[in-house]
Short mmCIF file of C-alpha atoms and ligand atoms in Angstrom, two decimals:
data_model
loop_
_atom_site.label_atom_id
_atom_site.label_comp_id
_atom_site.label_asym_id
_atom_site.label_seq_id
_atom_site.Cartn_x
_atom_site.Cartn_y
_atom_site.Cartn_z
CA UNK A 6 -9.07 4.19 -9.98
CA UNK A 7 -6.77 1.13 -10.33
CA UNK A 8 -5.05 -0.15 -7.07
CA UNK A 9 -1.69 -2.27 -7.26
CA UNK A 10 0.44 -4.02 -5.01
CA UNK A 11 4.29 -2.98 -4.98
CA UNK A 12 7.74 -2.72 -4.03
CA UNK A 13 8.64 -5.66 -1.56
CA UNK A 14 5.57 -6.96 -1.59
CA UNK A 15 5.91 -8.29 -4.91
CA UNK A 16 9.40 -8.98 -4.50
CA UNK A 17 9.28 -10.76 -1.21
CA UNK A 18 6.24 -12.78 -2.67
CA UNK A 19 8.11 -13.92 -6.24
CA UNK A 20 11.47 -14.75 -3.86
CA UNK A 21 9.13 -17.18 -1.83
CA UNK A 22 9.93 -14.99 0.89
CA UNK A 23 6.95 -14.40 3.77
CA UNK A 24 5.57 -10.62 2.65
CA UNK A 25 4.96 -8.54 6.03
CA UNK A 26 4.06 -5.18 5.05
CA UNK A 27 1.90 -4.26 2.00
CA UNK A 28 2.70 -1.00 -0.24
CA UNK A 29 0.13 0.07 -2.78
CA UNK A 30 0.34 2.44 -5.07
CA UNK A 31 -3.40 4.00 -6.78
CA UNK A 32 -3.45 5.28 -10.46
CA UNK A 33 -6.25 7.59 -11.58
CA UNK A 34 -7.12 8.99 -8.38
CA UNK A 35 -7.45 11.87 -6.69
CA UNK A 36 -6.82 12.83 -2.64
CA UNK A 37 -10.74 14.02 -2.65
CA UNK A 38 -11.48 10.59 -4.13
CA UNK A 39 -9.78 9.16 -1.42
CA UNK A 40 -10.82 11.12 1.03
CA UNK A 41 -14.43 10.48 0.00
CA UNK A 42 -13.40 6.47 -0.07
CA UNK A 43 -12.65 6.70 3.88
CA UNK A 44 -9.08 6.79 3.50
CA UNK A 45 -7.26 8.49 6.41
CA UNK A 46 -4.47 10.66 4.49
CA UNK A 47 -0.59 11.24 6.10
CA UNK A 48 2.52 12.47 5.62
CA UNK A 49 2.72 16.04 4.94
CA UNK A 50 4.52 16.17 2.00
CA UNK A 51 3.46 13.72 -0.62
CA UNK A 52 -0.38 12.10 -0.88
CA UNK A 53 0.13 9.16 1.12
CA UNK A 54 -3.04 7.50 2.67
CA UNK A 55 -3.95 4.77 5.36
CA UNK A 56 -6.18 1.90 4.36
CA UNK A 57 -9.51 2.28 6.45
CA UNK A 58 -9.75 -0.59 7.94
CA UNK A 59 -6.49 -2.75 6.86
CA UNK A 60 -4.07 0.56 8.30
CA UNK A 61 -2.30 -0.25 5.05
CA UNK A 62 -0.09 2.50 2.89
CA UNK A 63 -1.82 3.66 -0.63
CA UNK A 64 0.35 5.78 -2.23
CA UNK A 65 -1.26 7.96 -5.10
CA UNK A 66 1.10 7.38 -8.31
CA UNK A 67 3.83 10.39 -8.61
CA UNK A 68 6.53 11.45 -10.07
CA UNK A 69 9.85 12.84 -8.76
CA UNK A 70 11.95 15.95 -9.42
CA UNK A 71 15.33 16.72 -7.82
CA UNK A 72 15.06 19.97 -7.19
CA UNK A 73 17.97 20.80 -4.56
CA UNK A 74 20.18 18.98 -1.92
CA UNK A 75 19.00 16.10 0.43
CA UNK A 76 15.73 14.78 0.87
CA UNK A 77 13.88 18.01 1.28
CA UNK A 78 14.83 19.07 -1.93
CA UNK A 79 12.66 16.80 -3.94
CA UNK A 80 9.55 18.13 -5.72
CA UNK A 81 6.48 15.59 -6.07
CA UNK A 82 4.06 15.44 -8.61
CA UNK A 83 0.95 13.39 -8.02
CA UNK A 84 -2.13 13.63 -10.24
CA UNK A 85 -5.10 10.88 -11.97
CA UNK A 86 -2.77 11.44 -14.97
CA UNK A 87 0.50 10.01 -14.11
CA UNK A 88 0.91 5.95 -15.07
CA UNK A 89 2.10 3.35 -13.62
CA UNK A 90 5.29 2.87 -15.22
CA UNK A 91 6.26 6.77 -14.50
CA UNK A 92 5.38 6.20 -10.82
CA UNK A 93 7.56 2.63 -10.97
CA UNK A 94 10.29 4.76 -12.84
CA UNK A 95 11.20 6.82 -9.73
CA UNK A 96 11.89 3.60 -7.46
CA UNK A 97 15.38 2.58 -6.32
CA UNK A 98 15.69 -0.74 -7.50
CA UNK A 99 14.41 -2.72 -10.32
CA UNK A 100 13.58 -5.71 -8.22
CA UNK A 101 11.27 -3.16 -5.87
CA UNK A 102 9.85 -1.63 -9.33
CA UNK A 103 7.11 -4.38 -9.97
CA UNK A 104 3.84 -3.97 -9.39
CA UNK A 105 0.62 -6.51 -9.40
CA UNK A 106 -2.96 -6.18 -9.59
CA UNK A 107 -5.51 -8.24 -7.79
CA UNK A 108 -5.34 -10.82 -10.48
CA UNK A 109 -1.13 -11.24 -9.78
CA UNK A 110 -1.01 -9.34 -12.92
CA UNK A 111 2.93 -8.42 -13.13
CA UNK A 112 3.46 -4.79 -14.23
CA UNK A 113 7.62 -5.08 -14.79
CA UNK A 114 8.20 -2.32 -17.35
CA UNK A 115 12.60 -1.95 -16.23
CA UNK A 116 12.52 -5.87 -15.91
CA UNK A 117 12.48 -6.50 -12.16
CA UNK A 118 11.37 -10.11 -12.70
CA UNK A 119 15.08 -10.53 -14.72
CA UNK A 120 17.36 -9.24 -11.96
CA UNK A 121 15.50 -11.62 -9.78
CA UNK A 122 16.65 -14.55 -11.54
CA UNK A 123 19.90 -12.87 -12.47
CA UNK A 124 20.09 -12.00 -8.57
CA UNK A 125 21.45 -8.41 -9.47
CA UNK A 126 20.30 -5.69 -7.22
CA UNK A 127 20.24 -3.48 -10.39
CA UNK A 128 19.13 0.46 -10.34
CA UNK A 129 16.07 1.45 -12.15
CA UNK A 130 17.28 4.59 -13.92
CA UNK A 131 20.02 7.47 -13.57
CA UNK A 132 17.68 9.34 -11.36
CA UNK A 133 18.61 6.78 -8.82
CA UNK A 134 21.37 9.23 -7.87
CA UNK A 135 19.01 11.67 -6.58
CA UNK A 136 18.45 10.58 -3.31
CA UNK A 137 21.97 9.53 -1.14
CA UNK A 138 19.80 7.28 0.90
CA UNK A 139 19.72 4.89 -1.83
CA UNK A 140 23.33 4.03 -1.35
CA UNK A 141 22.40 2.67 2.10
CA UNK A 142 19.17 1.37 1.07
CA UNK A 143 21.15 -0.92 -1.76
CA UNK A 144 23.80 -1.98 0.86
CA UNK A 145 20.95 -2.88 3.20
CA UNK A 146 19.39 -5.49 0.46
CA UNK A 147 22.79 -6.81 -0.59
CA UNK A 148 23.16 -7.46 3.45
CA UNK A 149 19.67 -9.17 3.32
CA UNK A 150 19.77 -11.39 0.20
CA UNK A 151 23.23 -11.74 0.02
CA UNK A 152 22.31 -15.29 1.47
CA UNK A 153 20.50 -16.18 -1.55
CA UNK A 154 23.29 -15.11 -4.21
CA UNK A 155 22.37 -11.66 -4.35
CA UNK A 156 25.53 -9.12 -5.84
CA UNK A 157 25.07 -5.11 -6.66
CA UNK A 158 25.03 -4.75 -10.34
CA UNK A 159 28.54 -3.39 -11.22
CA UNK A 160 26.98 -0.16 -12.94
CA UNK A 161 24.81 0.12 -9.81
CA UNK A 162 27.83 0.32 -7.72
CA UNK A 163 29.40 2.98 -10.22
CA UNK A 164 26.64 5.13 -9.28
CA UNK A 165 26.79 4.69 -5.76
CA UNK A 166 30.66 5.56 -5.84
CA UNK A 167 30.08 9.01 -7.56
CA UNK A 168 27.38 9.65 -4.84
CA UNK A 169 29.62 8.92 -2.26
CA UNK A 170 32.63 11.18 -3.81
CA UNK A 171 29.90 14.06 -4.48
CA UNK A 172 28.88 15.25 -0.97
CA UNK A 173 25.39 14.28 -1.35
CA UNK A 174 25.98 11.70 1.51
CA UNK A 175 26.61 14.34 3.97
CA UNK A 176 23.37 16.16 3.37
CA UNK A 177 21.32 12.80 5.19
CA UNK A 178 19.58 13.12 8.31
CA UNK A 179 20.76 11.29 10.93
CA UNK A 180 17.08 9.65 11.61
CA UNK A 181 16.56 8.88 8.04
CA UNK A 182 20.32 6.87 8.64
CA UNK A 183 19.85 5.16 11.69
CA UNK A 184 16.63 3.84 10.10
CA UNK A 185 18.54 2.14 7.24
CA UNK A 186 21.42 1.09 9.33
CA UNK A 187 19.74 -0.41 11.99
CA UNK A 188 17.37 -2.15 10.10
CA UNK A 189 20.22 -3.48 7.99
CA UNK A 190 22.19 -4.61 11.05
CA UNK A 191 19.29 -6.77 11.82
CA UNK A 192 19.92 -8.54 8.34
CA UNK A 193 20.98 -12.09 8.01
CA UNK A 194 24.67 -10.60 6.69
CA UNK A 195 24.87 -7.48 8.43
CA UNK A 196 28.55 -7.39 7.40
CA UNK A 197 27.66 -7.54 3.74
CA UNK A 198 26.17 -3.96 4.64
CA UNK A 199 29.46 -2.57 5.52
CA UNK A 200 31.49 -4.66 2.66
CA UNK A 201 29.38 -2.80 0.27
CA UNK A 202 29.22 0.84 1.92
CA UNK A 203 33.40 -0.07 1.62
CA UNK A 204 33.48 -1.09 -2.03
CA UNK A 205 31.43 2.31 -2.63
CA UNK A 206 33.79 4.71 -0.37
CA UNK A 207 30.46 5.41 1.17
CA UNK A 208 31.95 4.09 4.19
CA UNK A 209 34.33 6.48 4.51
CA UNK A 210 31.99 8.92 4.16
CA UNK A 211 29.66 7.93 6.88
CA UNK A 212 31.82 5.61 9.23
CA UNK A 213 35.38 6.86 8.93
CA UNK A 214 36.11 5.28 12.12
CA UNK A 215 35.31 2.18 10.91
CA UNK A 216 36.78 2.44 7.37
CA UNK A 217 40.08 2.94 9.26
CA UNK A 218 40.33 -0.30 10.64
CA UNK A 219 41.02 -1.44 7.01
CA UNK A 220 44.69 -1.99 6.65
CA UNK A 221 45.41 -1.99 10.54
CA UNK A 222 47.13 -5.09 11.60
CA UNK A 223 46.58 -6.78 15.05
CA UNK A 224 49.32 -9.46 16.56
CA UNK A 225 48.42 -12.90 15.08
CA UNK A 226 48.41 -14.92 17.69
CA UNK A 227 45.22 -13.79 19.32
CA UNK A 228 43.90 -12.47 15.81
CA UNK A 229 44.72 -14.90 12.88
CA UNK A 230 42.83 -12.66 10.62
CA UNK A 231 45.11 -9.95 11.49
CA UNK A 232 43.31 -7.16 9.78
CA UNK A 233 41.34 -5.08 12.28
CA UNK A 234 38.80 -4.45 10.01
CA UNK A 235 38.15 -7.93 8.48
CA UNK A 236 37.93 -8.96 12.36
CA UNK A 237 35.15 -6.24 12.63
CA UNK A 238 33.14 -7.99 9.92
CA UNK A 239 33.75 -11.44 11.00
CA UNK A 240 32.25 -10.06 15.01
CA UNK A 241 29.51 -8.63 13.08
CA UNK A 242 28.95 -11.63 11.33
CA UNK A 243 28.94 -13.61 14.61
CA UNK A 244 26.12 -11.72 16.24
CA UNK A 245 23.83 -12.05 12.97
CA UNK A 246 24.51 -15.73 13.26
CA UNK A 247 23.96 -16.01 16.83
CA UNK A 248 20.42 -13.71 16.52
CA UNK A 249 21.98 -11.11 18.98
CA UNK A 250 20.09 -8.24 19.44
CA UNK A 251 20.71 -4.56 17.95
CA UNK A 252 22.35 -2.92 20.89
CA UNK A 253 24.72 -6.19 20.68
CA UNK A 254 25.45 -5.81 16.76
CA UNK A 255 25.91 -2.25 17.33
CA UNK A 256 28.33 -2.26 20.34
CA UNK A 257 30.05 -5.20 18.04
CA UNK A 258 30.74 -3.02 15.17
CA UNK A 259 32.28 0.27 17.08
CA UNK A 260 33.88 -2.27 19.49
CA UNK A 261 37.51 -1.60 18.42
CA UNK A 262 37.29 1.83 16.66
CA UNK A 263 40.08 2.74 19.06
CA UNK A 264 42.72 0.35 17.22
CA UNK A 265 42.37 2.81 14.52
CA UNK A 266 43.95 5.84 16.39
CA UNK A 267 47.15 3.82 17.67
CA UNK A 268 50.31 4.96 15.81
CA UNK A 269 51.73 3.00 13.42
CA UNK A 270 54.89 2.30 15.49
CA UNK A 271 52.64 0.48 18.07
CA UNK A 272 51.59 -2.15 15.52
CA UNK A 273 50.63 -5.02 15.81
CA UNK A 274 49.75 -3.68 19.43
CA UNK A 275 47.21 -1.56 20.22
CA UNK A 276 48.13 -0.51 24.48
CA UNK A 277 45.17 1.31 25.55
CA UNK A 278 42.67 1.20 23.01
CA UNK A 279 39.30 0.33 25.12
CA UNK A 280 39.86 3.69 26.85
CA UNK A 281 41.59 5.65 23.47
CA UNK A 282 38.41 4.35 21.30
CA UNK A 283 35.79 5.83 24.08
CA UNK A 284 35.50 9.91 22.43
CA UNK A 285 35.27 7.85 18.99
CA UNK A 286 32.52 5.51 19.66
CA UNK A 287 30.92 8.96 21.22
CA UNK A 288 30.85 10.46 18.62
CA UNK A 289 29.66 7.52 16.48
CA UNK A 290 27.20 7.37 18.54
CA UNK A 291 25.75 10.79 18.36
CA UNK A 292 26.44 11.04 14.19
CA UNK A 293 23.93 9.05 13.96
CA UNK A 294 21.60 9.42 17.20
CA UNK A 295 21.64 6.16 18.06
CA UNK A 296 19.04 4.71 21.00
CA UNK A 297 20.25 5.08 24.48
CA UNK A 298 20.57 1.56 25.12
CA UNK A 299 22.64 1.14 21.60
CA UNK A 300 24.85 3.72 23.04
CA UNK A 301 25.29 2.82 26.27
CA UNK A 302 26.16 -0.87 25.51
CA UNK A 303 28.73 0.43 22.82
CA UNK A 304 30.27 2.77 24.82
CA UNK A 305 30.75 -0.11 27.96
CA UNK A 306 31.66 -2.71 25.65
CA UNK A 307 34.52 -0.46 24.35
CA UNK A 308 35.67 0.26 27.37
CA UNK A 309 35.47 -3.66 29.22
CA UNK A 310 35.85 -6.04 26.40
CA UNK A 311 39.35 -6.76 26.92
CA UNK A 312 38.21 -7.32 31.08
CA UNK A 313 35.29 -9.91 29.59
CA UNK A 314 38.16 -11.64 27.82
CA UNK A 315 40.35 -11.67 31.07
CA UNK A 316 37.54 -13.00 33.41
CA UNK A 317 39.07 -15.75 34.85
CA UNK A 318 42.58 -13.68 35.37
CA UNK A 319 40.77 -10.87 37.33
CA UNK A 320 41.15 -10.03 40.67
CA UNK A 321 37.80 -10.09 42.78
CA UNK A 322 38.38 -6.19 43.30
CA UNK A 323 38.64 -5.69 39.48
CA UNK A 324 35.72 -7.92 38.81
CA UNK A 325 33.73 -6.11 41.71
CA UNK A 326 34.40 -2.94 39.56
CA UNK A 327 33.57 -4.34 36.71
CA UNK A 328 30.44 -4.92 38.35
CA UNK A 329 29.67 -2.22 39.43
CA UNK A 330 30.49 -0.18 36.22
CA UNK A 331 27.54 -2.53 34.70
CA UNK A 332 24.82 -1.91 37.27
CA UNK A 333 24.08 -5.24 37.25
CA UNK A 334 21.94 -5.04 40.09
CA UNK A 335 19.39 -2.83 38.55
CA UNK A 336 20.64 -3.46 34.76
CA UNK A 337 20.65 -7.14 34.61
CA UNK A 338 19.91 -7.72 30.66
CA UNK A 339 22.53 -5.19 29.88
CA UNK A 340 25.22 -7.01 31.55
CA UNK A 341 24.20 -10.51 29.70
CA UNK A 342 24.50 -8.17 26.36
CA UNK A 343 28.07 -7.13 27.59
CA UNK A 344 28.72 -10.80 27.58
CA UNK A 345 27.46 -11.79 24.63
CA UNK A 346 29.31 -8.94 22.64
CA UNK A 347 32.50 -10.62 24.18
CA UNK A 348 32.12 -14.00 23.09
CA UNK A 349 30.94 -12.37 19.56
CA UNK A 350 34.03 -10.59 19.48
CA UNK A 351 36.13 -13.92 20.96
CA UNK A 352 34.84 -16.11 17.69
CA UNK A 353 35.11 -13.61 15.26
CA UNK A 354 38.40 -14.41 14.53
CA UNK A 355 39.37 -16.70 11.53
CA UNK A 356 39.50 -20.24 12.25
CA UNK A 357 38.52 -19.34 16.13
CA UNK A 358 34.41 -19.26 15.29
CA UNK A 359 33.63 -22.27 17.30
CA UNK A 360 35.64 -21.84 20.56
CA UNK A 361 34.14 -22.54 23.67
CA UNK A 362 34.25 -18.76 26.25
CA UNK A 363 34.03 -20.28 29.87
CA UNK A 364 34.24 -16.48 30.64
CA UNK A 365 30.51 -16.26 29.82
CA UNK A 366 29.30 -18.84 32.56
CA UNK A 367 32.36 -17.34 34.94
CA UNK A 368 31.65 -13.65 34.40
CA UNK A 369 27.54 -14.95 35.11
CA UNK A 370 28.30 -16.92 38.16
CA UNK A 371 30.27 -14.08 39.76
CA UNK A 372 27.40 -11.23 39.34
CA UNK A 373 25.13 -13.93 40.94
CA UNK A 374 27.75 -14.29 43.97
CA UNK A 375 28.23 -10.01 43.95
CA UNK A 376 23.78 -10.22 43.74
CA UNK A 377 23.31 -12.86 46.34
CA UNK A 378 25.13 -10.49 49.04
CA UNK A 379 22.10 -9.83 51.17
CA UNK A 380 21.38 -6.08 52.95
CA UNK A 381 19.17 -6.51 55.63
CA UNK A 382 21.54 -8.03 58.29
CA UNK A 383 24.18 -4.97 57.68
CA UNK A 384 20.78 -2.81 58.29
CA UNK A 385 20.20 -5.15 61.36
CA UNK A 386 23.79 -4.28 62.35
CA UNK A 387 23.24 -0.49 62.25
CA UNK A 388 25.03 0.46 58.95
CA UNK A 389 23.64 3.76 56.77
CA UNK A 390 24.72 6.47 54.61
CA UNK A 391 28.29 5.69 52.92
CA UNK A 392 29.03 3.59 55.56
CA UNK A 393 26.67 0.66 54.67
CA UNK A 394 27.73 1.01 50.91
CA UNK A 395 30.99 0.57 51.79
CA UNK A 396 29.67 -2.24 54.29
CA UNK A 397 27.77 -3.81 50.98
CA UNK A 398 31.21 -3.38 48.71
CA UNK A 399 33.19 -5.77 51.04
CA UNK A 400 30.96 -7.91 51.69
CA UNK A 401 30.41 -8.36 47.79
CA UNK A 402 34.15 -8.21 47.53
CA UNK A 403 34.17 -11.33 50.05
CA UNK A 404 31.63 -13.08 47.71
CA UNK A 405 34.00 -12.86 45.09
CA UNK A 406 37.03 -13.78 46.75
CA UNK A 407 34.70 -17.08 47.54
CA UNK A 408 33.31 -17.85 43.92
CA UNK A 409 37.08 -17.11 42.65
CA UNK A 410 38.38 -20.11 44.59
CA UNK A 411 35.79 -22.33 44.27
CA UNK A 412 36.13 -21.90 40.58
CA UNK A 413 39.85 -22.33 40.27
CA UNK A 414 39.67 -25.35 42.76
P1 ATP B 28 11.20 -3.89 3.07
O1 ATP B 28 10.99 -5.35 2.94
O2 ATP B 28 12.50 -3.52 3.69
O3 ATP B 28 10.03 -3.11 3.59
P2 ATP B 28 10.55 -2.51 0.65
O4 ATP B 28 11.09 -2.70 -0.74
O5 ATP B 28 9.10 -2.76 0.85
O6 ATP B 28 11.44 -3.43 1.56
P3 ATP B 28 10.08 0.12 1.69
O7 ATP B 28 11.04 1.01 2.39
O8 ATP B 28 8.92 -0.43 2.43
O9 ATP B 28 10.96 -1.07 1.10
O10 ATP B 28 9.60 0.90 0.40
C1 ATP B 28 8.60 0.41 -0.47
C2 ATP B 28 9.00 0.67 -1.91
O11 ATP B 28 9.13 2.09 -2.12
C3 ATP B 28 10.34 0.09 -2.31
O12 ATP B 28 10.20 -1.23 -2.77
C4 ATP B 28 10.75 1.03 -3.43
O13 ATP B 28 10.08 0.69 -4.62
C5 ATP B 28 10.23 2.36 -2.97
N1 ATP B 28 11.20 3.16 -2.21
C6 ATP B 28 11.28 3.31 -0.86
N2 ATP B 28 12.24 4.16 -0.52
C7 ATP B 28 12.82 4.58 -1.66
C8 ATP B 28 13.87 5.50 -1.98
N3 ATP B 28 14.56 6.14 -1.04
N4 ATP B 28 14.14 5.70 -3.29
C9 ATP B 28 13.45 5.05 -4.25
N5 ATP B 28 12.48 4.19 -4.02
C10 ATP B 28 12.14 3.95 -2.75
MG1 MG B 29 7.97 -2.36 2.64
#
């Protein structure tokens, strides 16, 4: 048997690029061979095997048929016969179609090494329109190396258009999805992601909420970008550069889905569109099963953004609600991710990126004055039941009449 390393691997390692996981794909074997060599075998479906000791993936070479719709209807061929080049063949990408033996011997039959230094993200052969998933999985690398020059090969884009008018989009799994987007919202340019799902009409497909934005002005004097959906990107853009966290890039990018509902006669305004946008990011939400704490944020950051932006302007009984919408007694982290999705959404904004947002600190300082109200001396004074909420409420409510005069003093 003949053991090479490949996909990103070799990619990562001839981009100079620090190589985390290692693929490996085994020609001339057999799953008893394997077996025999102490390899613990998994996935169900094609002869996939871990590494005894390293936990490593060796993949025996196959070969792929299409056989019906989605995922499931592949049919996999794996035997000591099939080669090398038929099991790079199959693979999305020619970049992620090299493969190297111990020696850094560079198998690069469809010329992986060329797109490299061409940076074209560049399909490996027609069959590439087999599996939908590859649409995401291409907008995903652009997102990632857009930062080094990286463009999807014009043809390559072709391909991924006619997926995305076929219906073959609709047949993905929501967990197979979430996988690609989330891992591509993490990317350096997570807006690339969507720029090339757009370009595609794969957006469309899968985010019609947010492929409505396009085209939807907002008034210019708050948004000199004035497109709702270029703001989107630019918010998006924000969070990568600011290292935010998932739930944050997520709640960024279904942030204003509900400027897409508001009748044209409205525009440039958009009255209402935190609550409007709420059954929409819902729904967004659940399309593609999204975490809990993805959801949640989105869902509250929808709903509050505009009050984030307001801070200073709001009256201690709004900001106590505020507050208490958050649970930021027992949900402390969330709240700080509510804040940073504002100020995100604050500098994304052309010409606006570097603003200062004293609502940040403010909005901070006054869940430390609602936190600091103490309980035990309304115990001590005999409150319980409802009565010592509502005891706790104005006495938080006091707090914040306090911390809003000190800070406008
Ligand atoms: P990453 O750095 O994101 O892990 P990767 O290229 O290693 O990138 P994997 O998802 O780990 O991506 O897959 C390993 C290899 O398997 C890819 O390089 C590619 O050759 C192939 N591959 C994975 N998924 C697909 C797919 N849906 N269609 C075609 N080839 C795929
Ligand atoms: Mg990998």
């Amino acid at each position: 048997m003949r053991i090479y390393k490949v996909g990103g691997a070799v990619r990562d390692r001839l981009l100079g690029k620090p190589v985390t996981d290692i693929d490996w794909v085994v020609v001339g074997a057999t799953t008893e061979e394997m077996l025999a060599k102490g390899f613990r075998p998994v996935g169900a479906d094609f002869p996939v095997f871990l590494h005894p000791k390293s936990g490593e993936e060796y993949a025996l070479a196959r070969t792929e048929r299409k056989s019906g719709r989605g995922y499931g209807g592949f049919t996999f061929h794996a035997s000591p016969e099939v080669t090398l080049e038929e099991d790079l063949i199959r693979r999305d990408l020619t970049i992620n179609a090299m493969a190297e033996d111990d020696q850094q011997n560079l198998t690069d039959p469809y010329h992986g090494q060329r797109d490299l230094e061409a940076r074209l993200l560049r399909h490996v052969s027609p069959a590439f329109a087999e599996d939908p998933l590859r649409v995401l999985r291409v907008a995903r690398f652009a997102a990632r190396y857009a930062g080094l020059g990286f463009t999807v090969a014009p043809e390559t884009l072709e391909l991924m258009r006619q997926l995305s008018e076929s219906g073959e989009l609709e047949a993905l799994t929501a967990e197979r999805s979430w996988k690609e987007i989330s891992r591509a919202l993490m990317e350096d340019q997570p807006q690339v992601f969507i720029e090339v799902l757009r370009e595609c009409g794969a957006l469309k497909v899968l985010m019609p909420e947010v492929d409505a934005l396009f085209g939807v002005p907002q008034p210019e004097a708050h948004h000199p970008e004035i497109d709702t959906g270029v703001h989107t990107l630019s918010v998006l853009e924000q969070a990568a550069r600011h290292k935010q966290p998932l739930t944050v890039r997520w709640a960024c990018l279904l942030h204003d889905l509900g400027k897409g509902l508001t009748p044209e006669a409205e525009w440039p305004r958009h009255i209402a569109h935190e609550h409007k946008g709420l059954k929409l990011i819902k729904a967004f939400n659940e399309r593609f099963k999204a975490p809990k704490d993805c959801q949640e944020l989105a869902l509250l950051v929808g709903e509050y953004h505009t009050h984030g932006h307001r801070a200073l302007e709001l009256k201690p009984s709004t900001l106590l609600e505020l507050l208490q919408s958050f649970d930021i007694y027992r949900r402390p982290q969330r709240f700080e991710e509510f804040i940073a999705a504002c100020e995100m959404d604050a500098r994304g904004r052309k010409g606006l990126e570097q603003r200062s947002y004293p609502q940040a600190d403010y909005l901070r300082g006054a869940a430390n004055a609602a936190r600091a109200v103490a309980v035990q001396p309304l115990l001590d004074k005999g409150f319980k039941g409802p009565e010592l909420g509502e005891a706790i409420k104005r006495e938080r409510l006091k707090a914040l009449k306090a911390y809003k005069d000190a800070a406008s003093a």
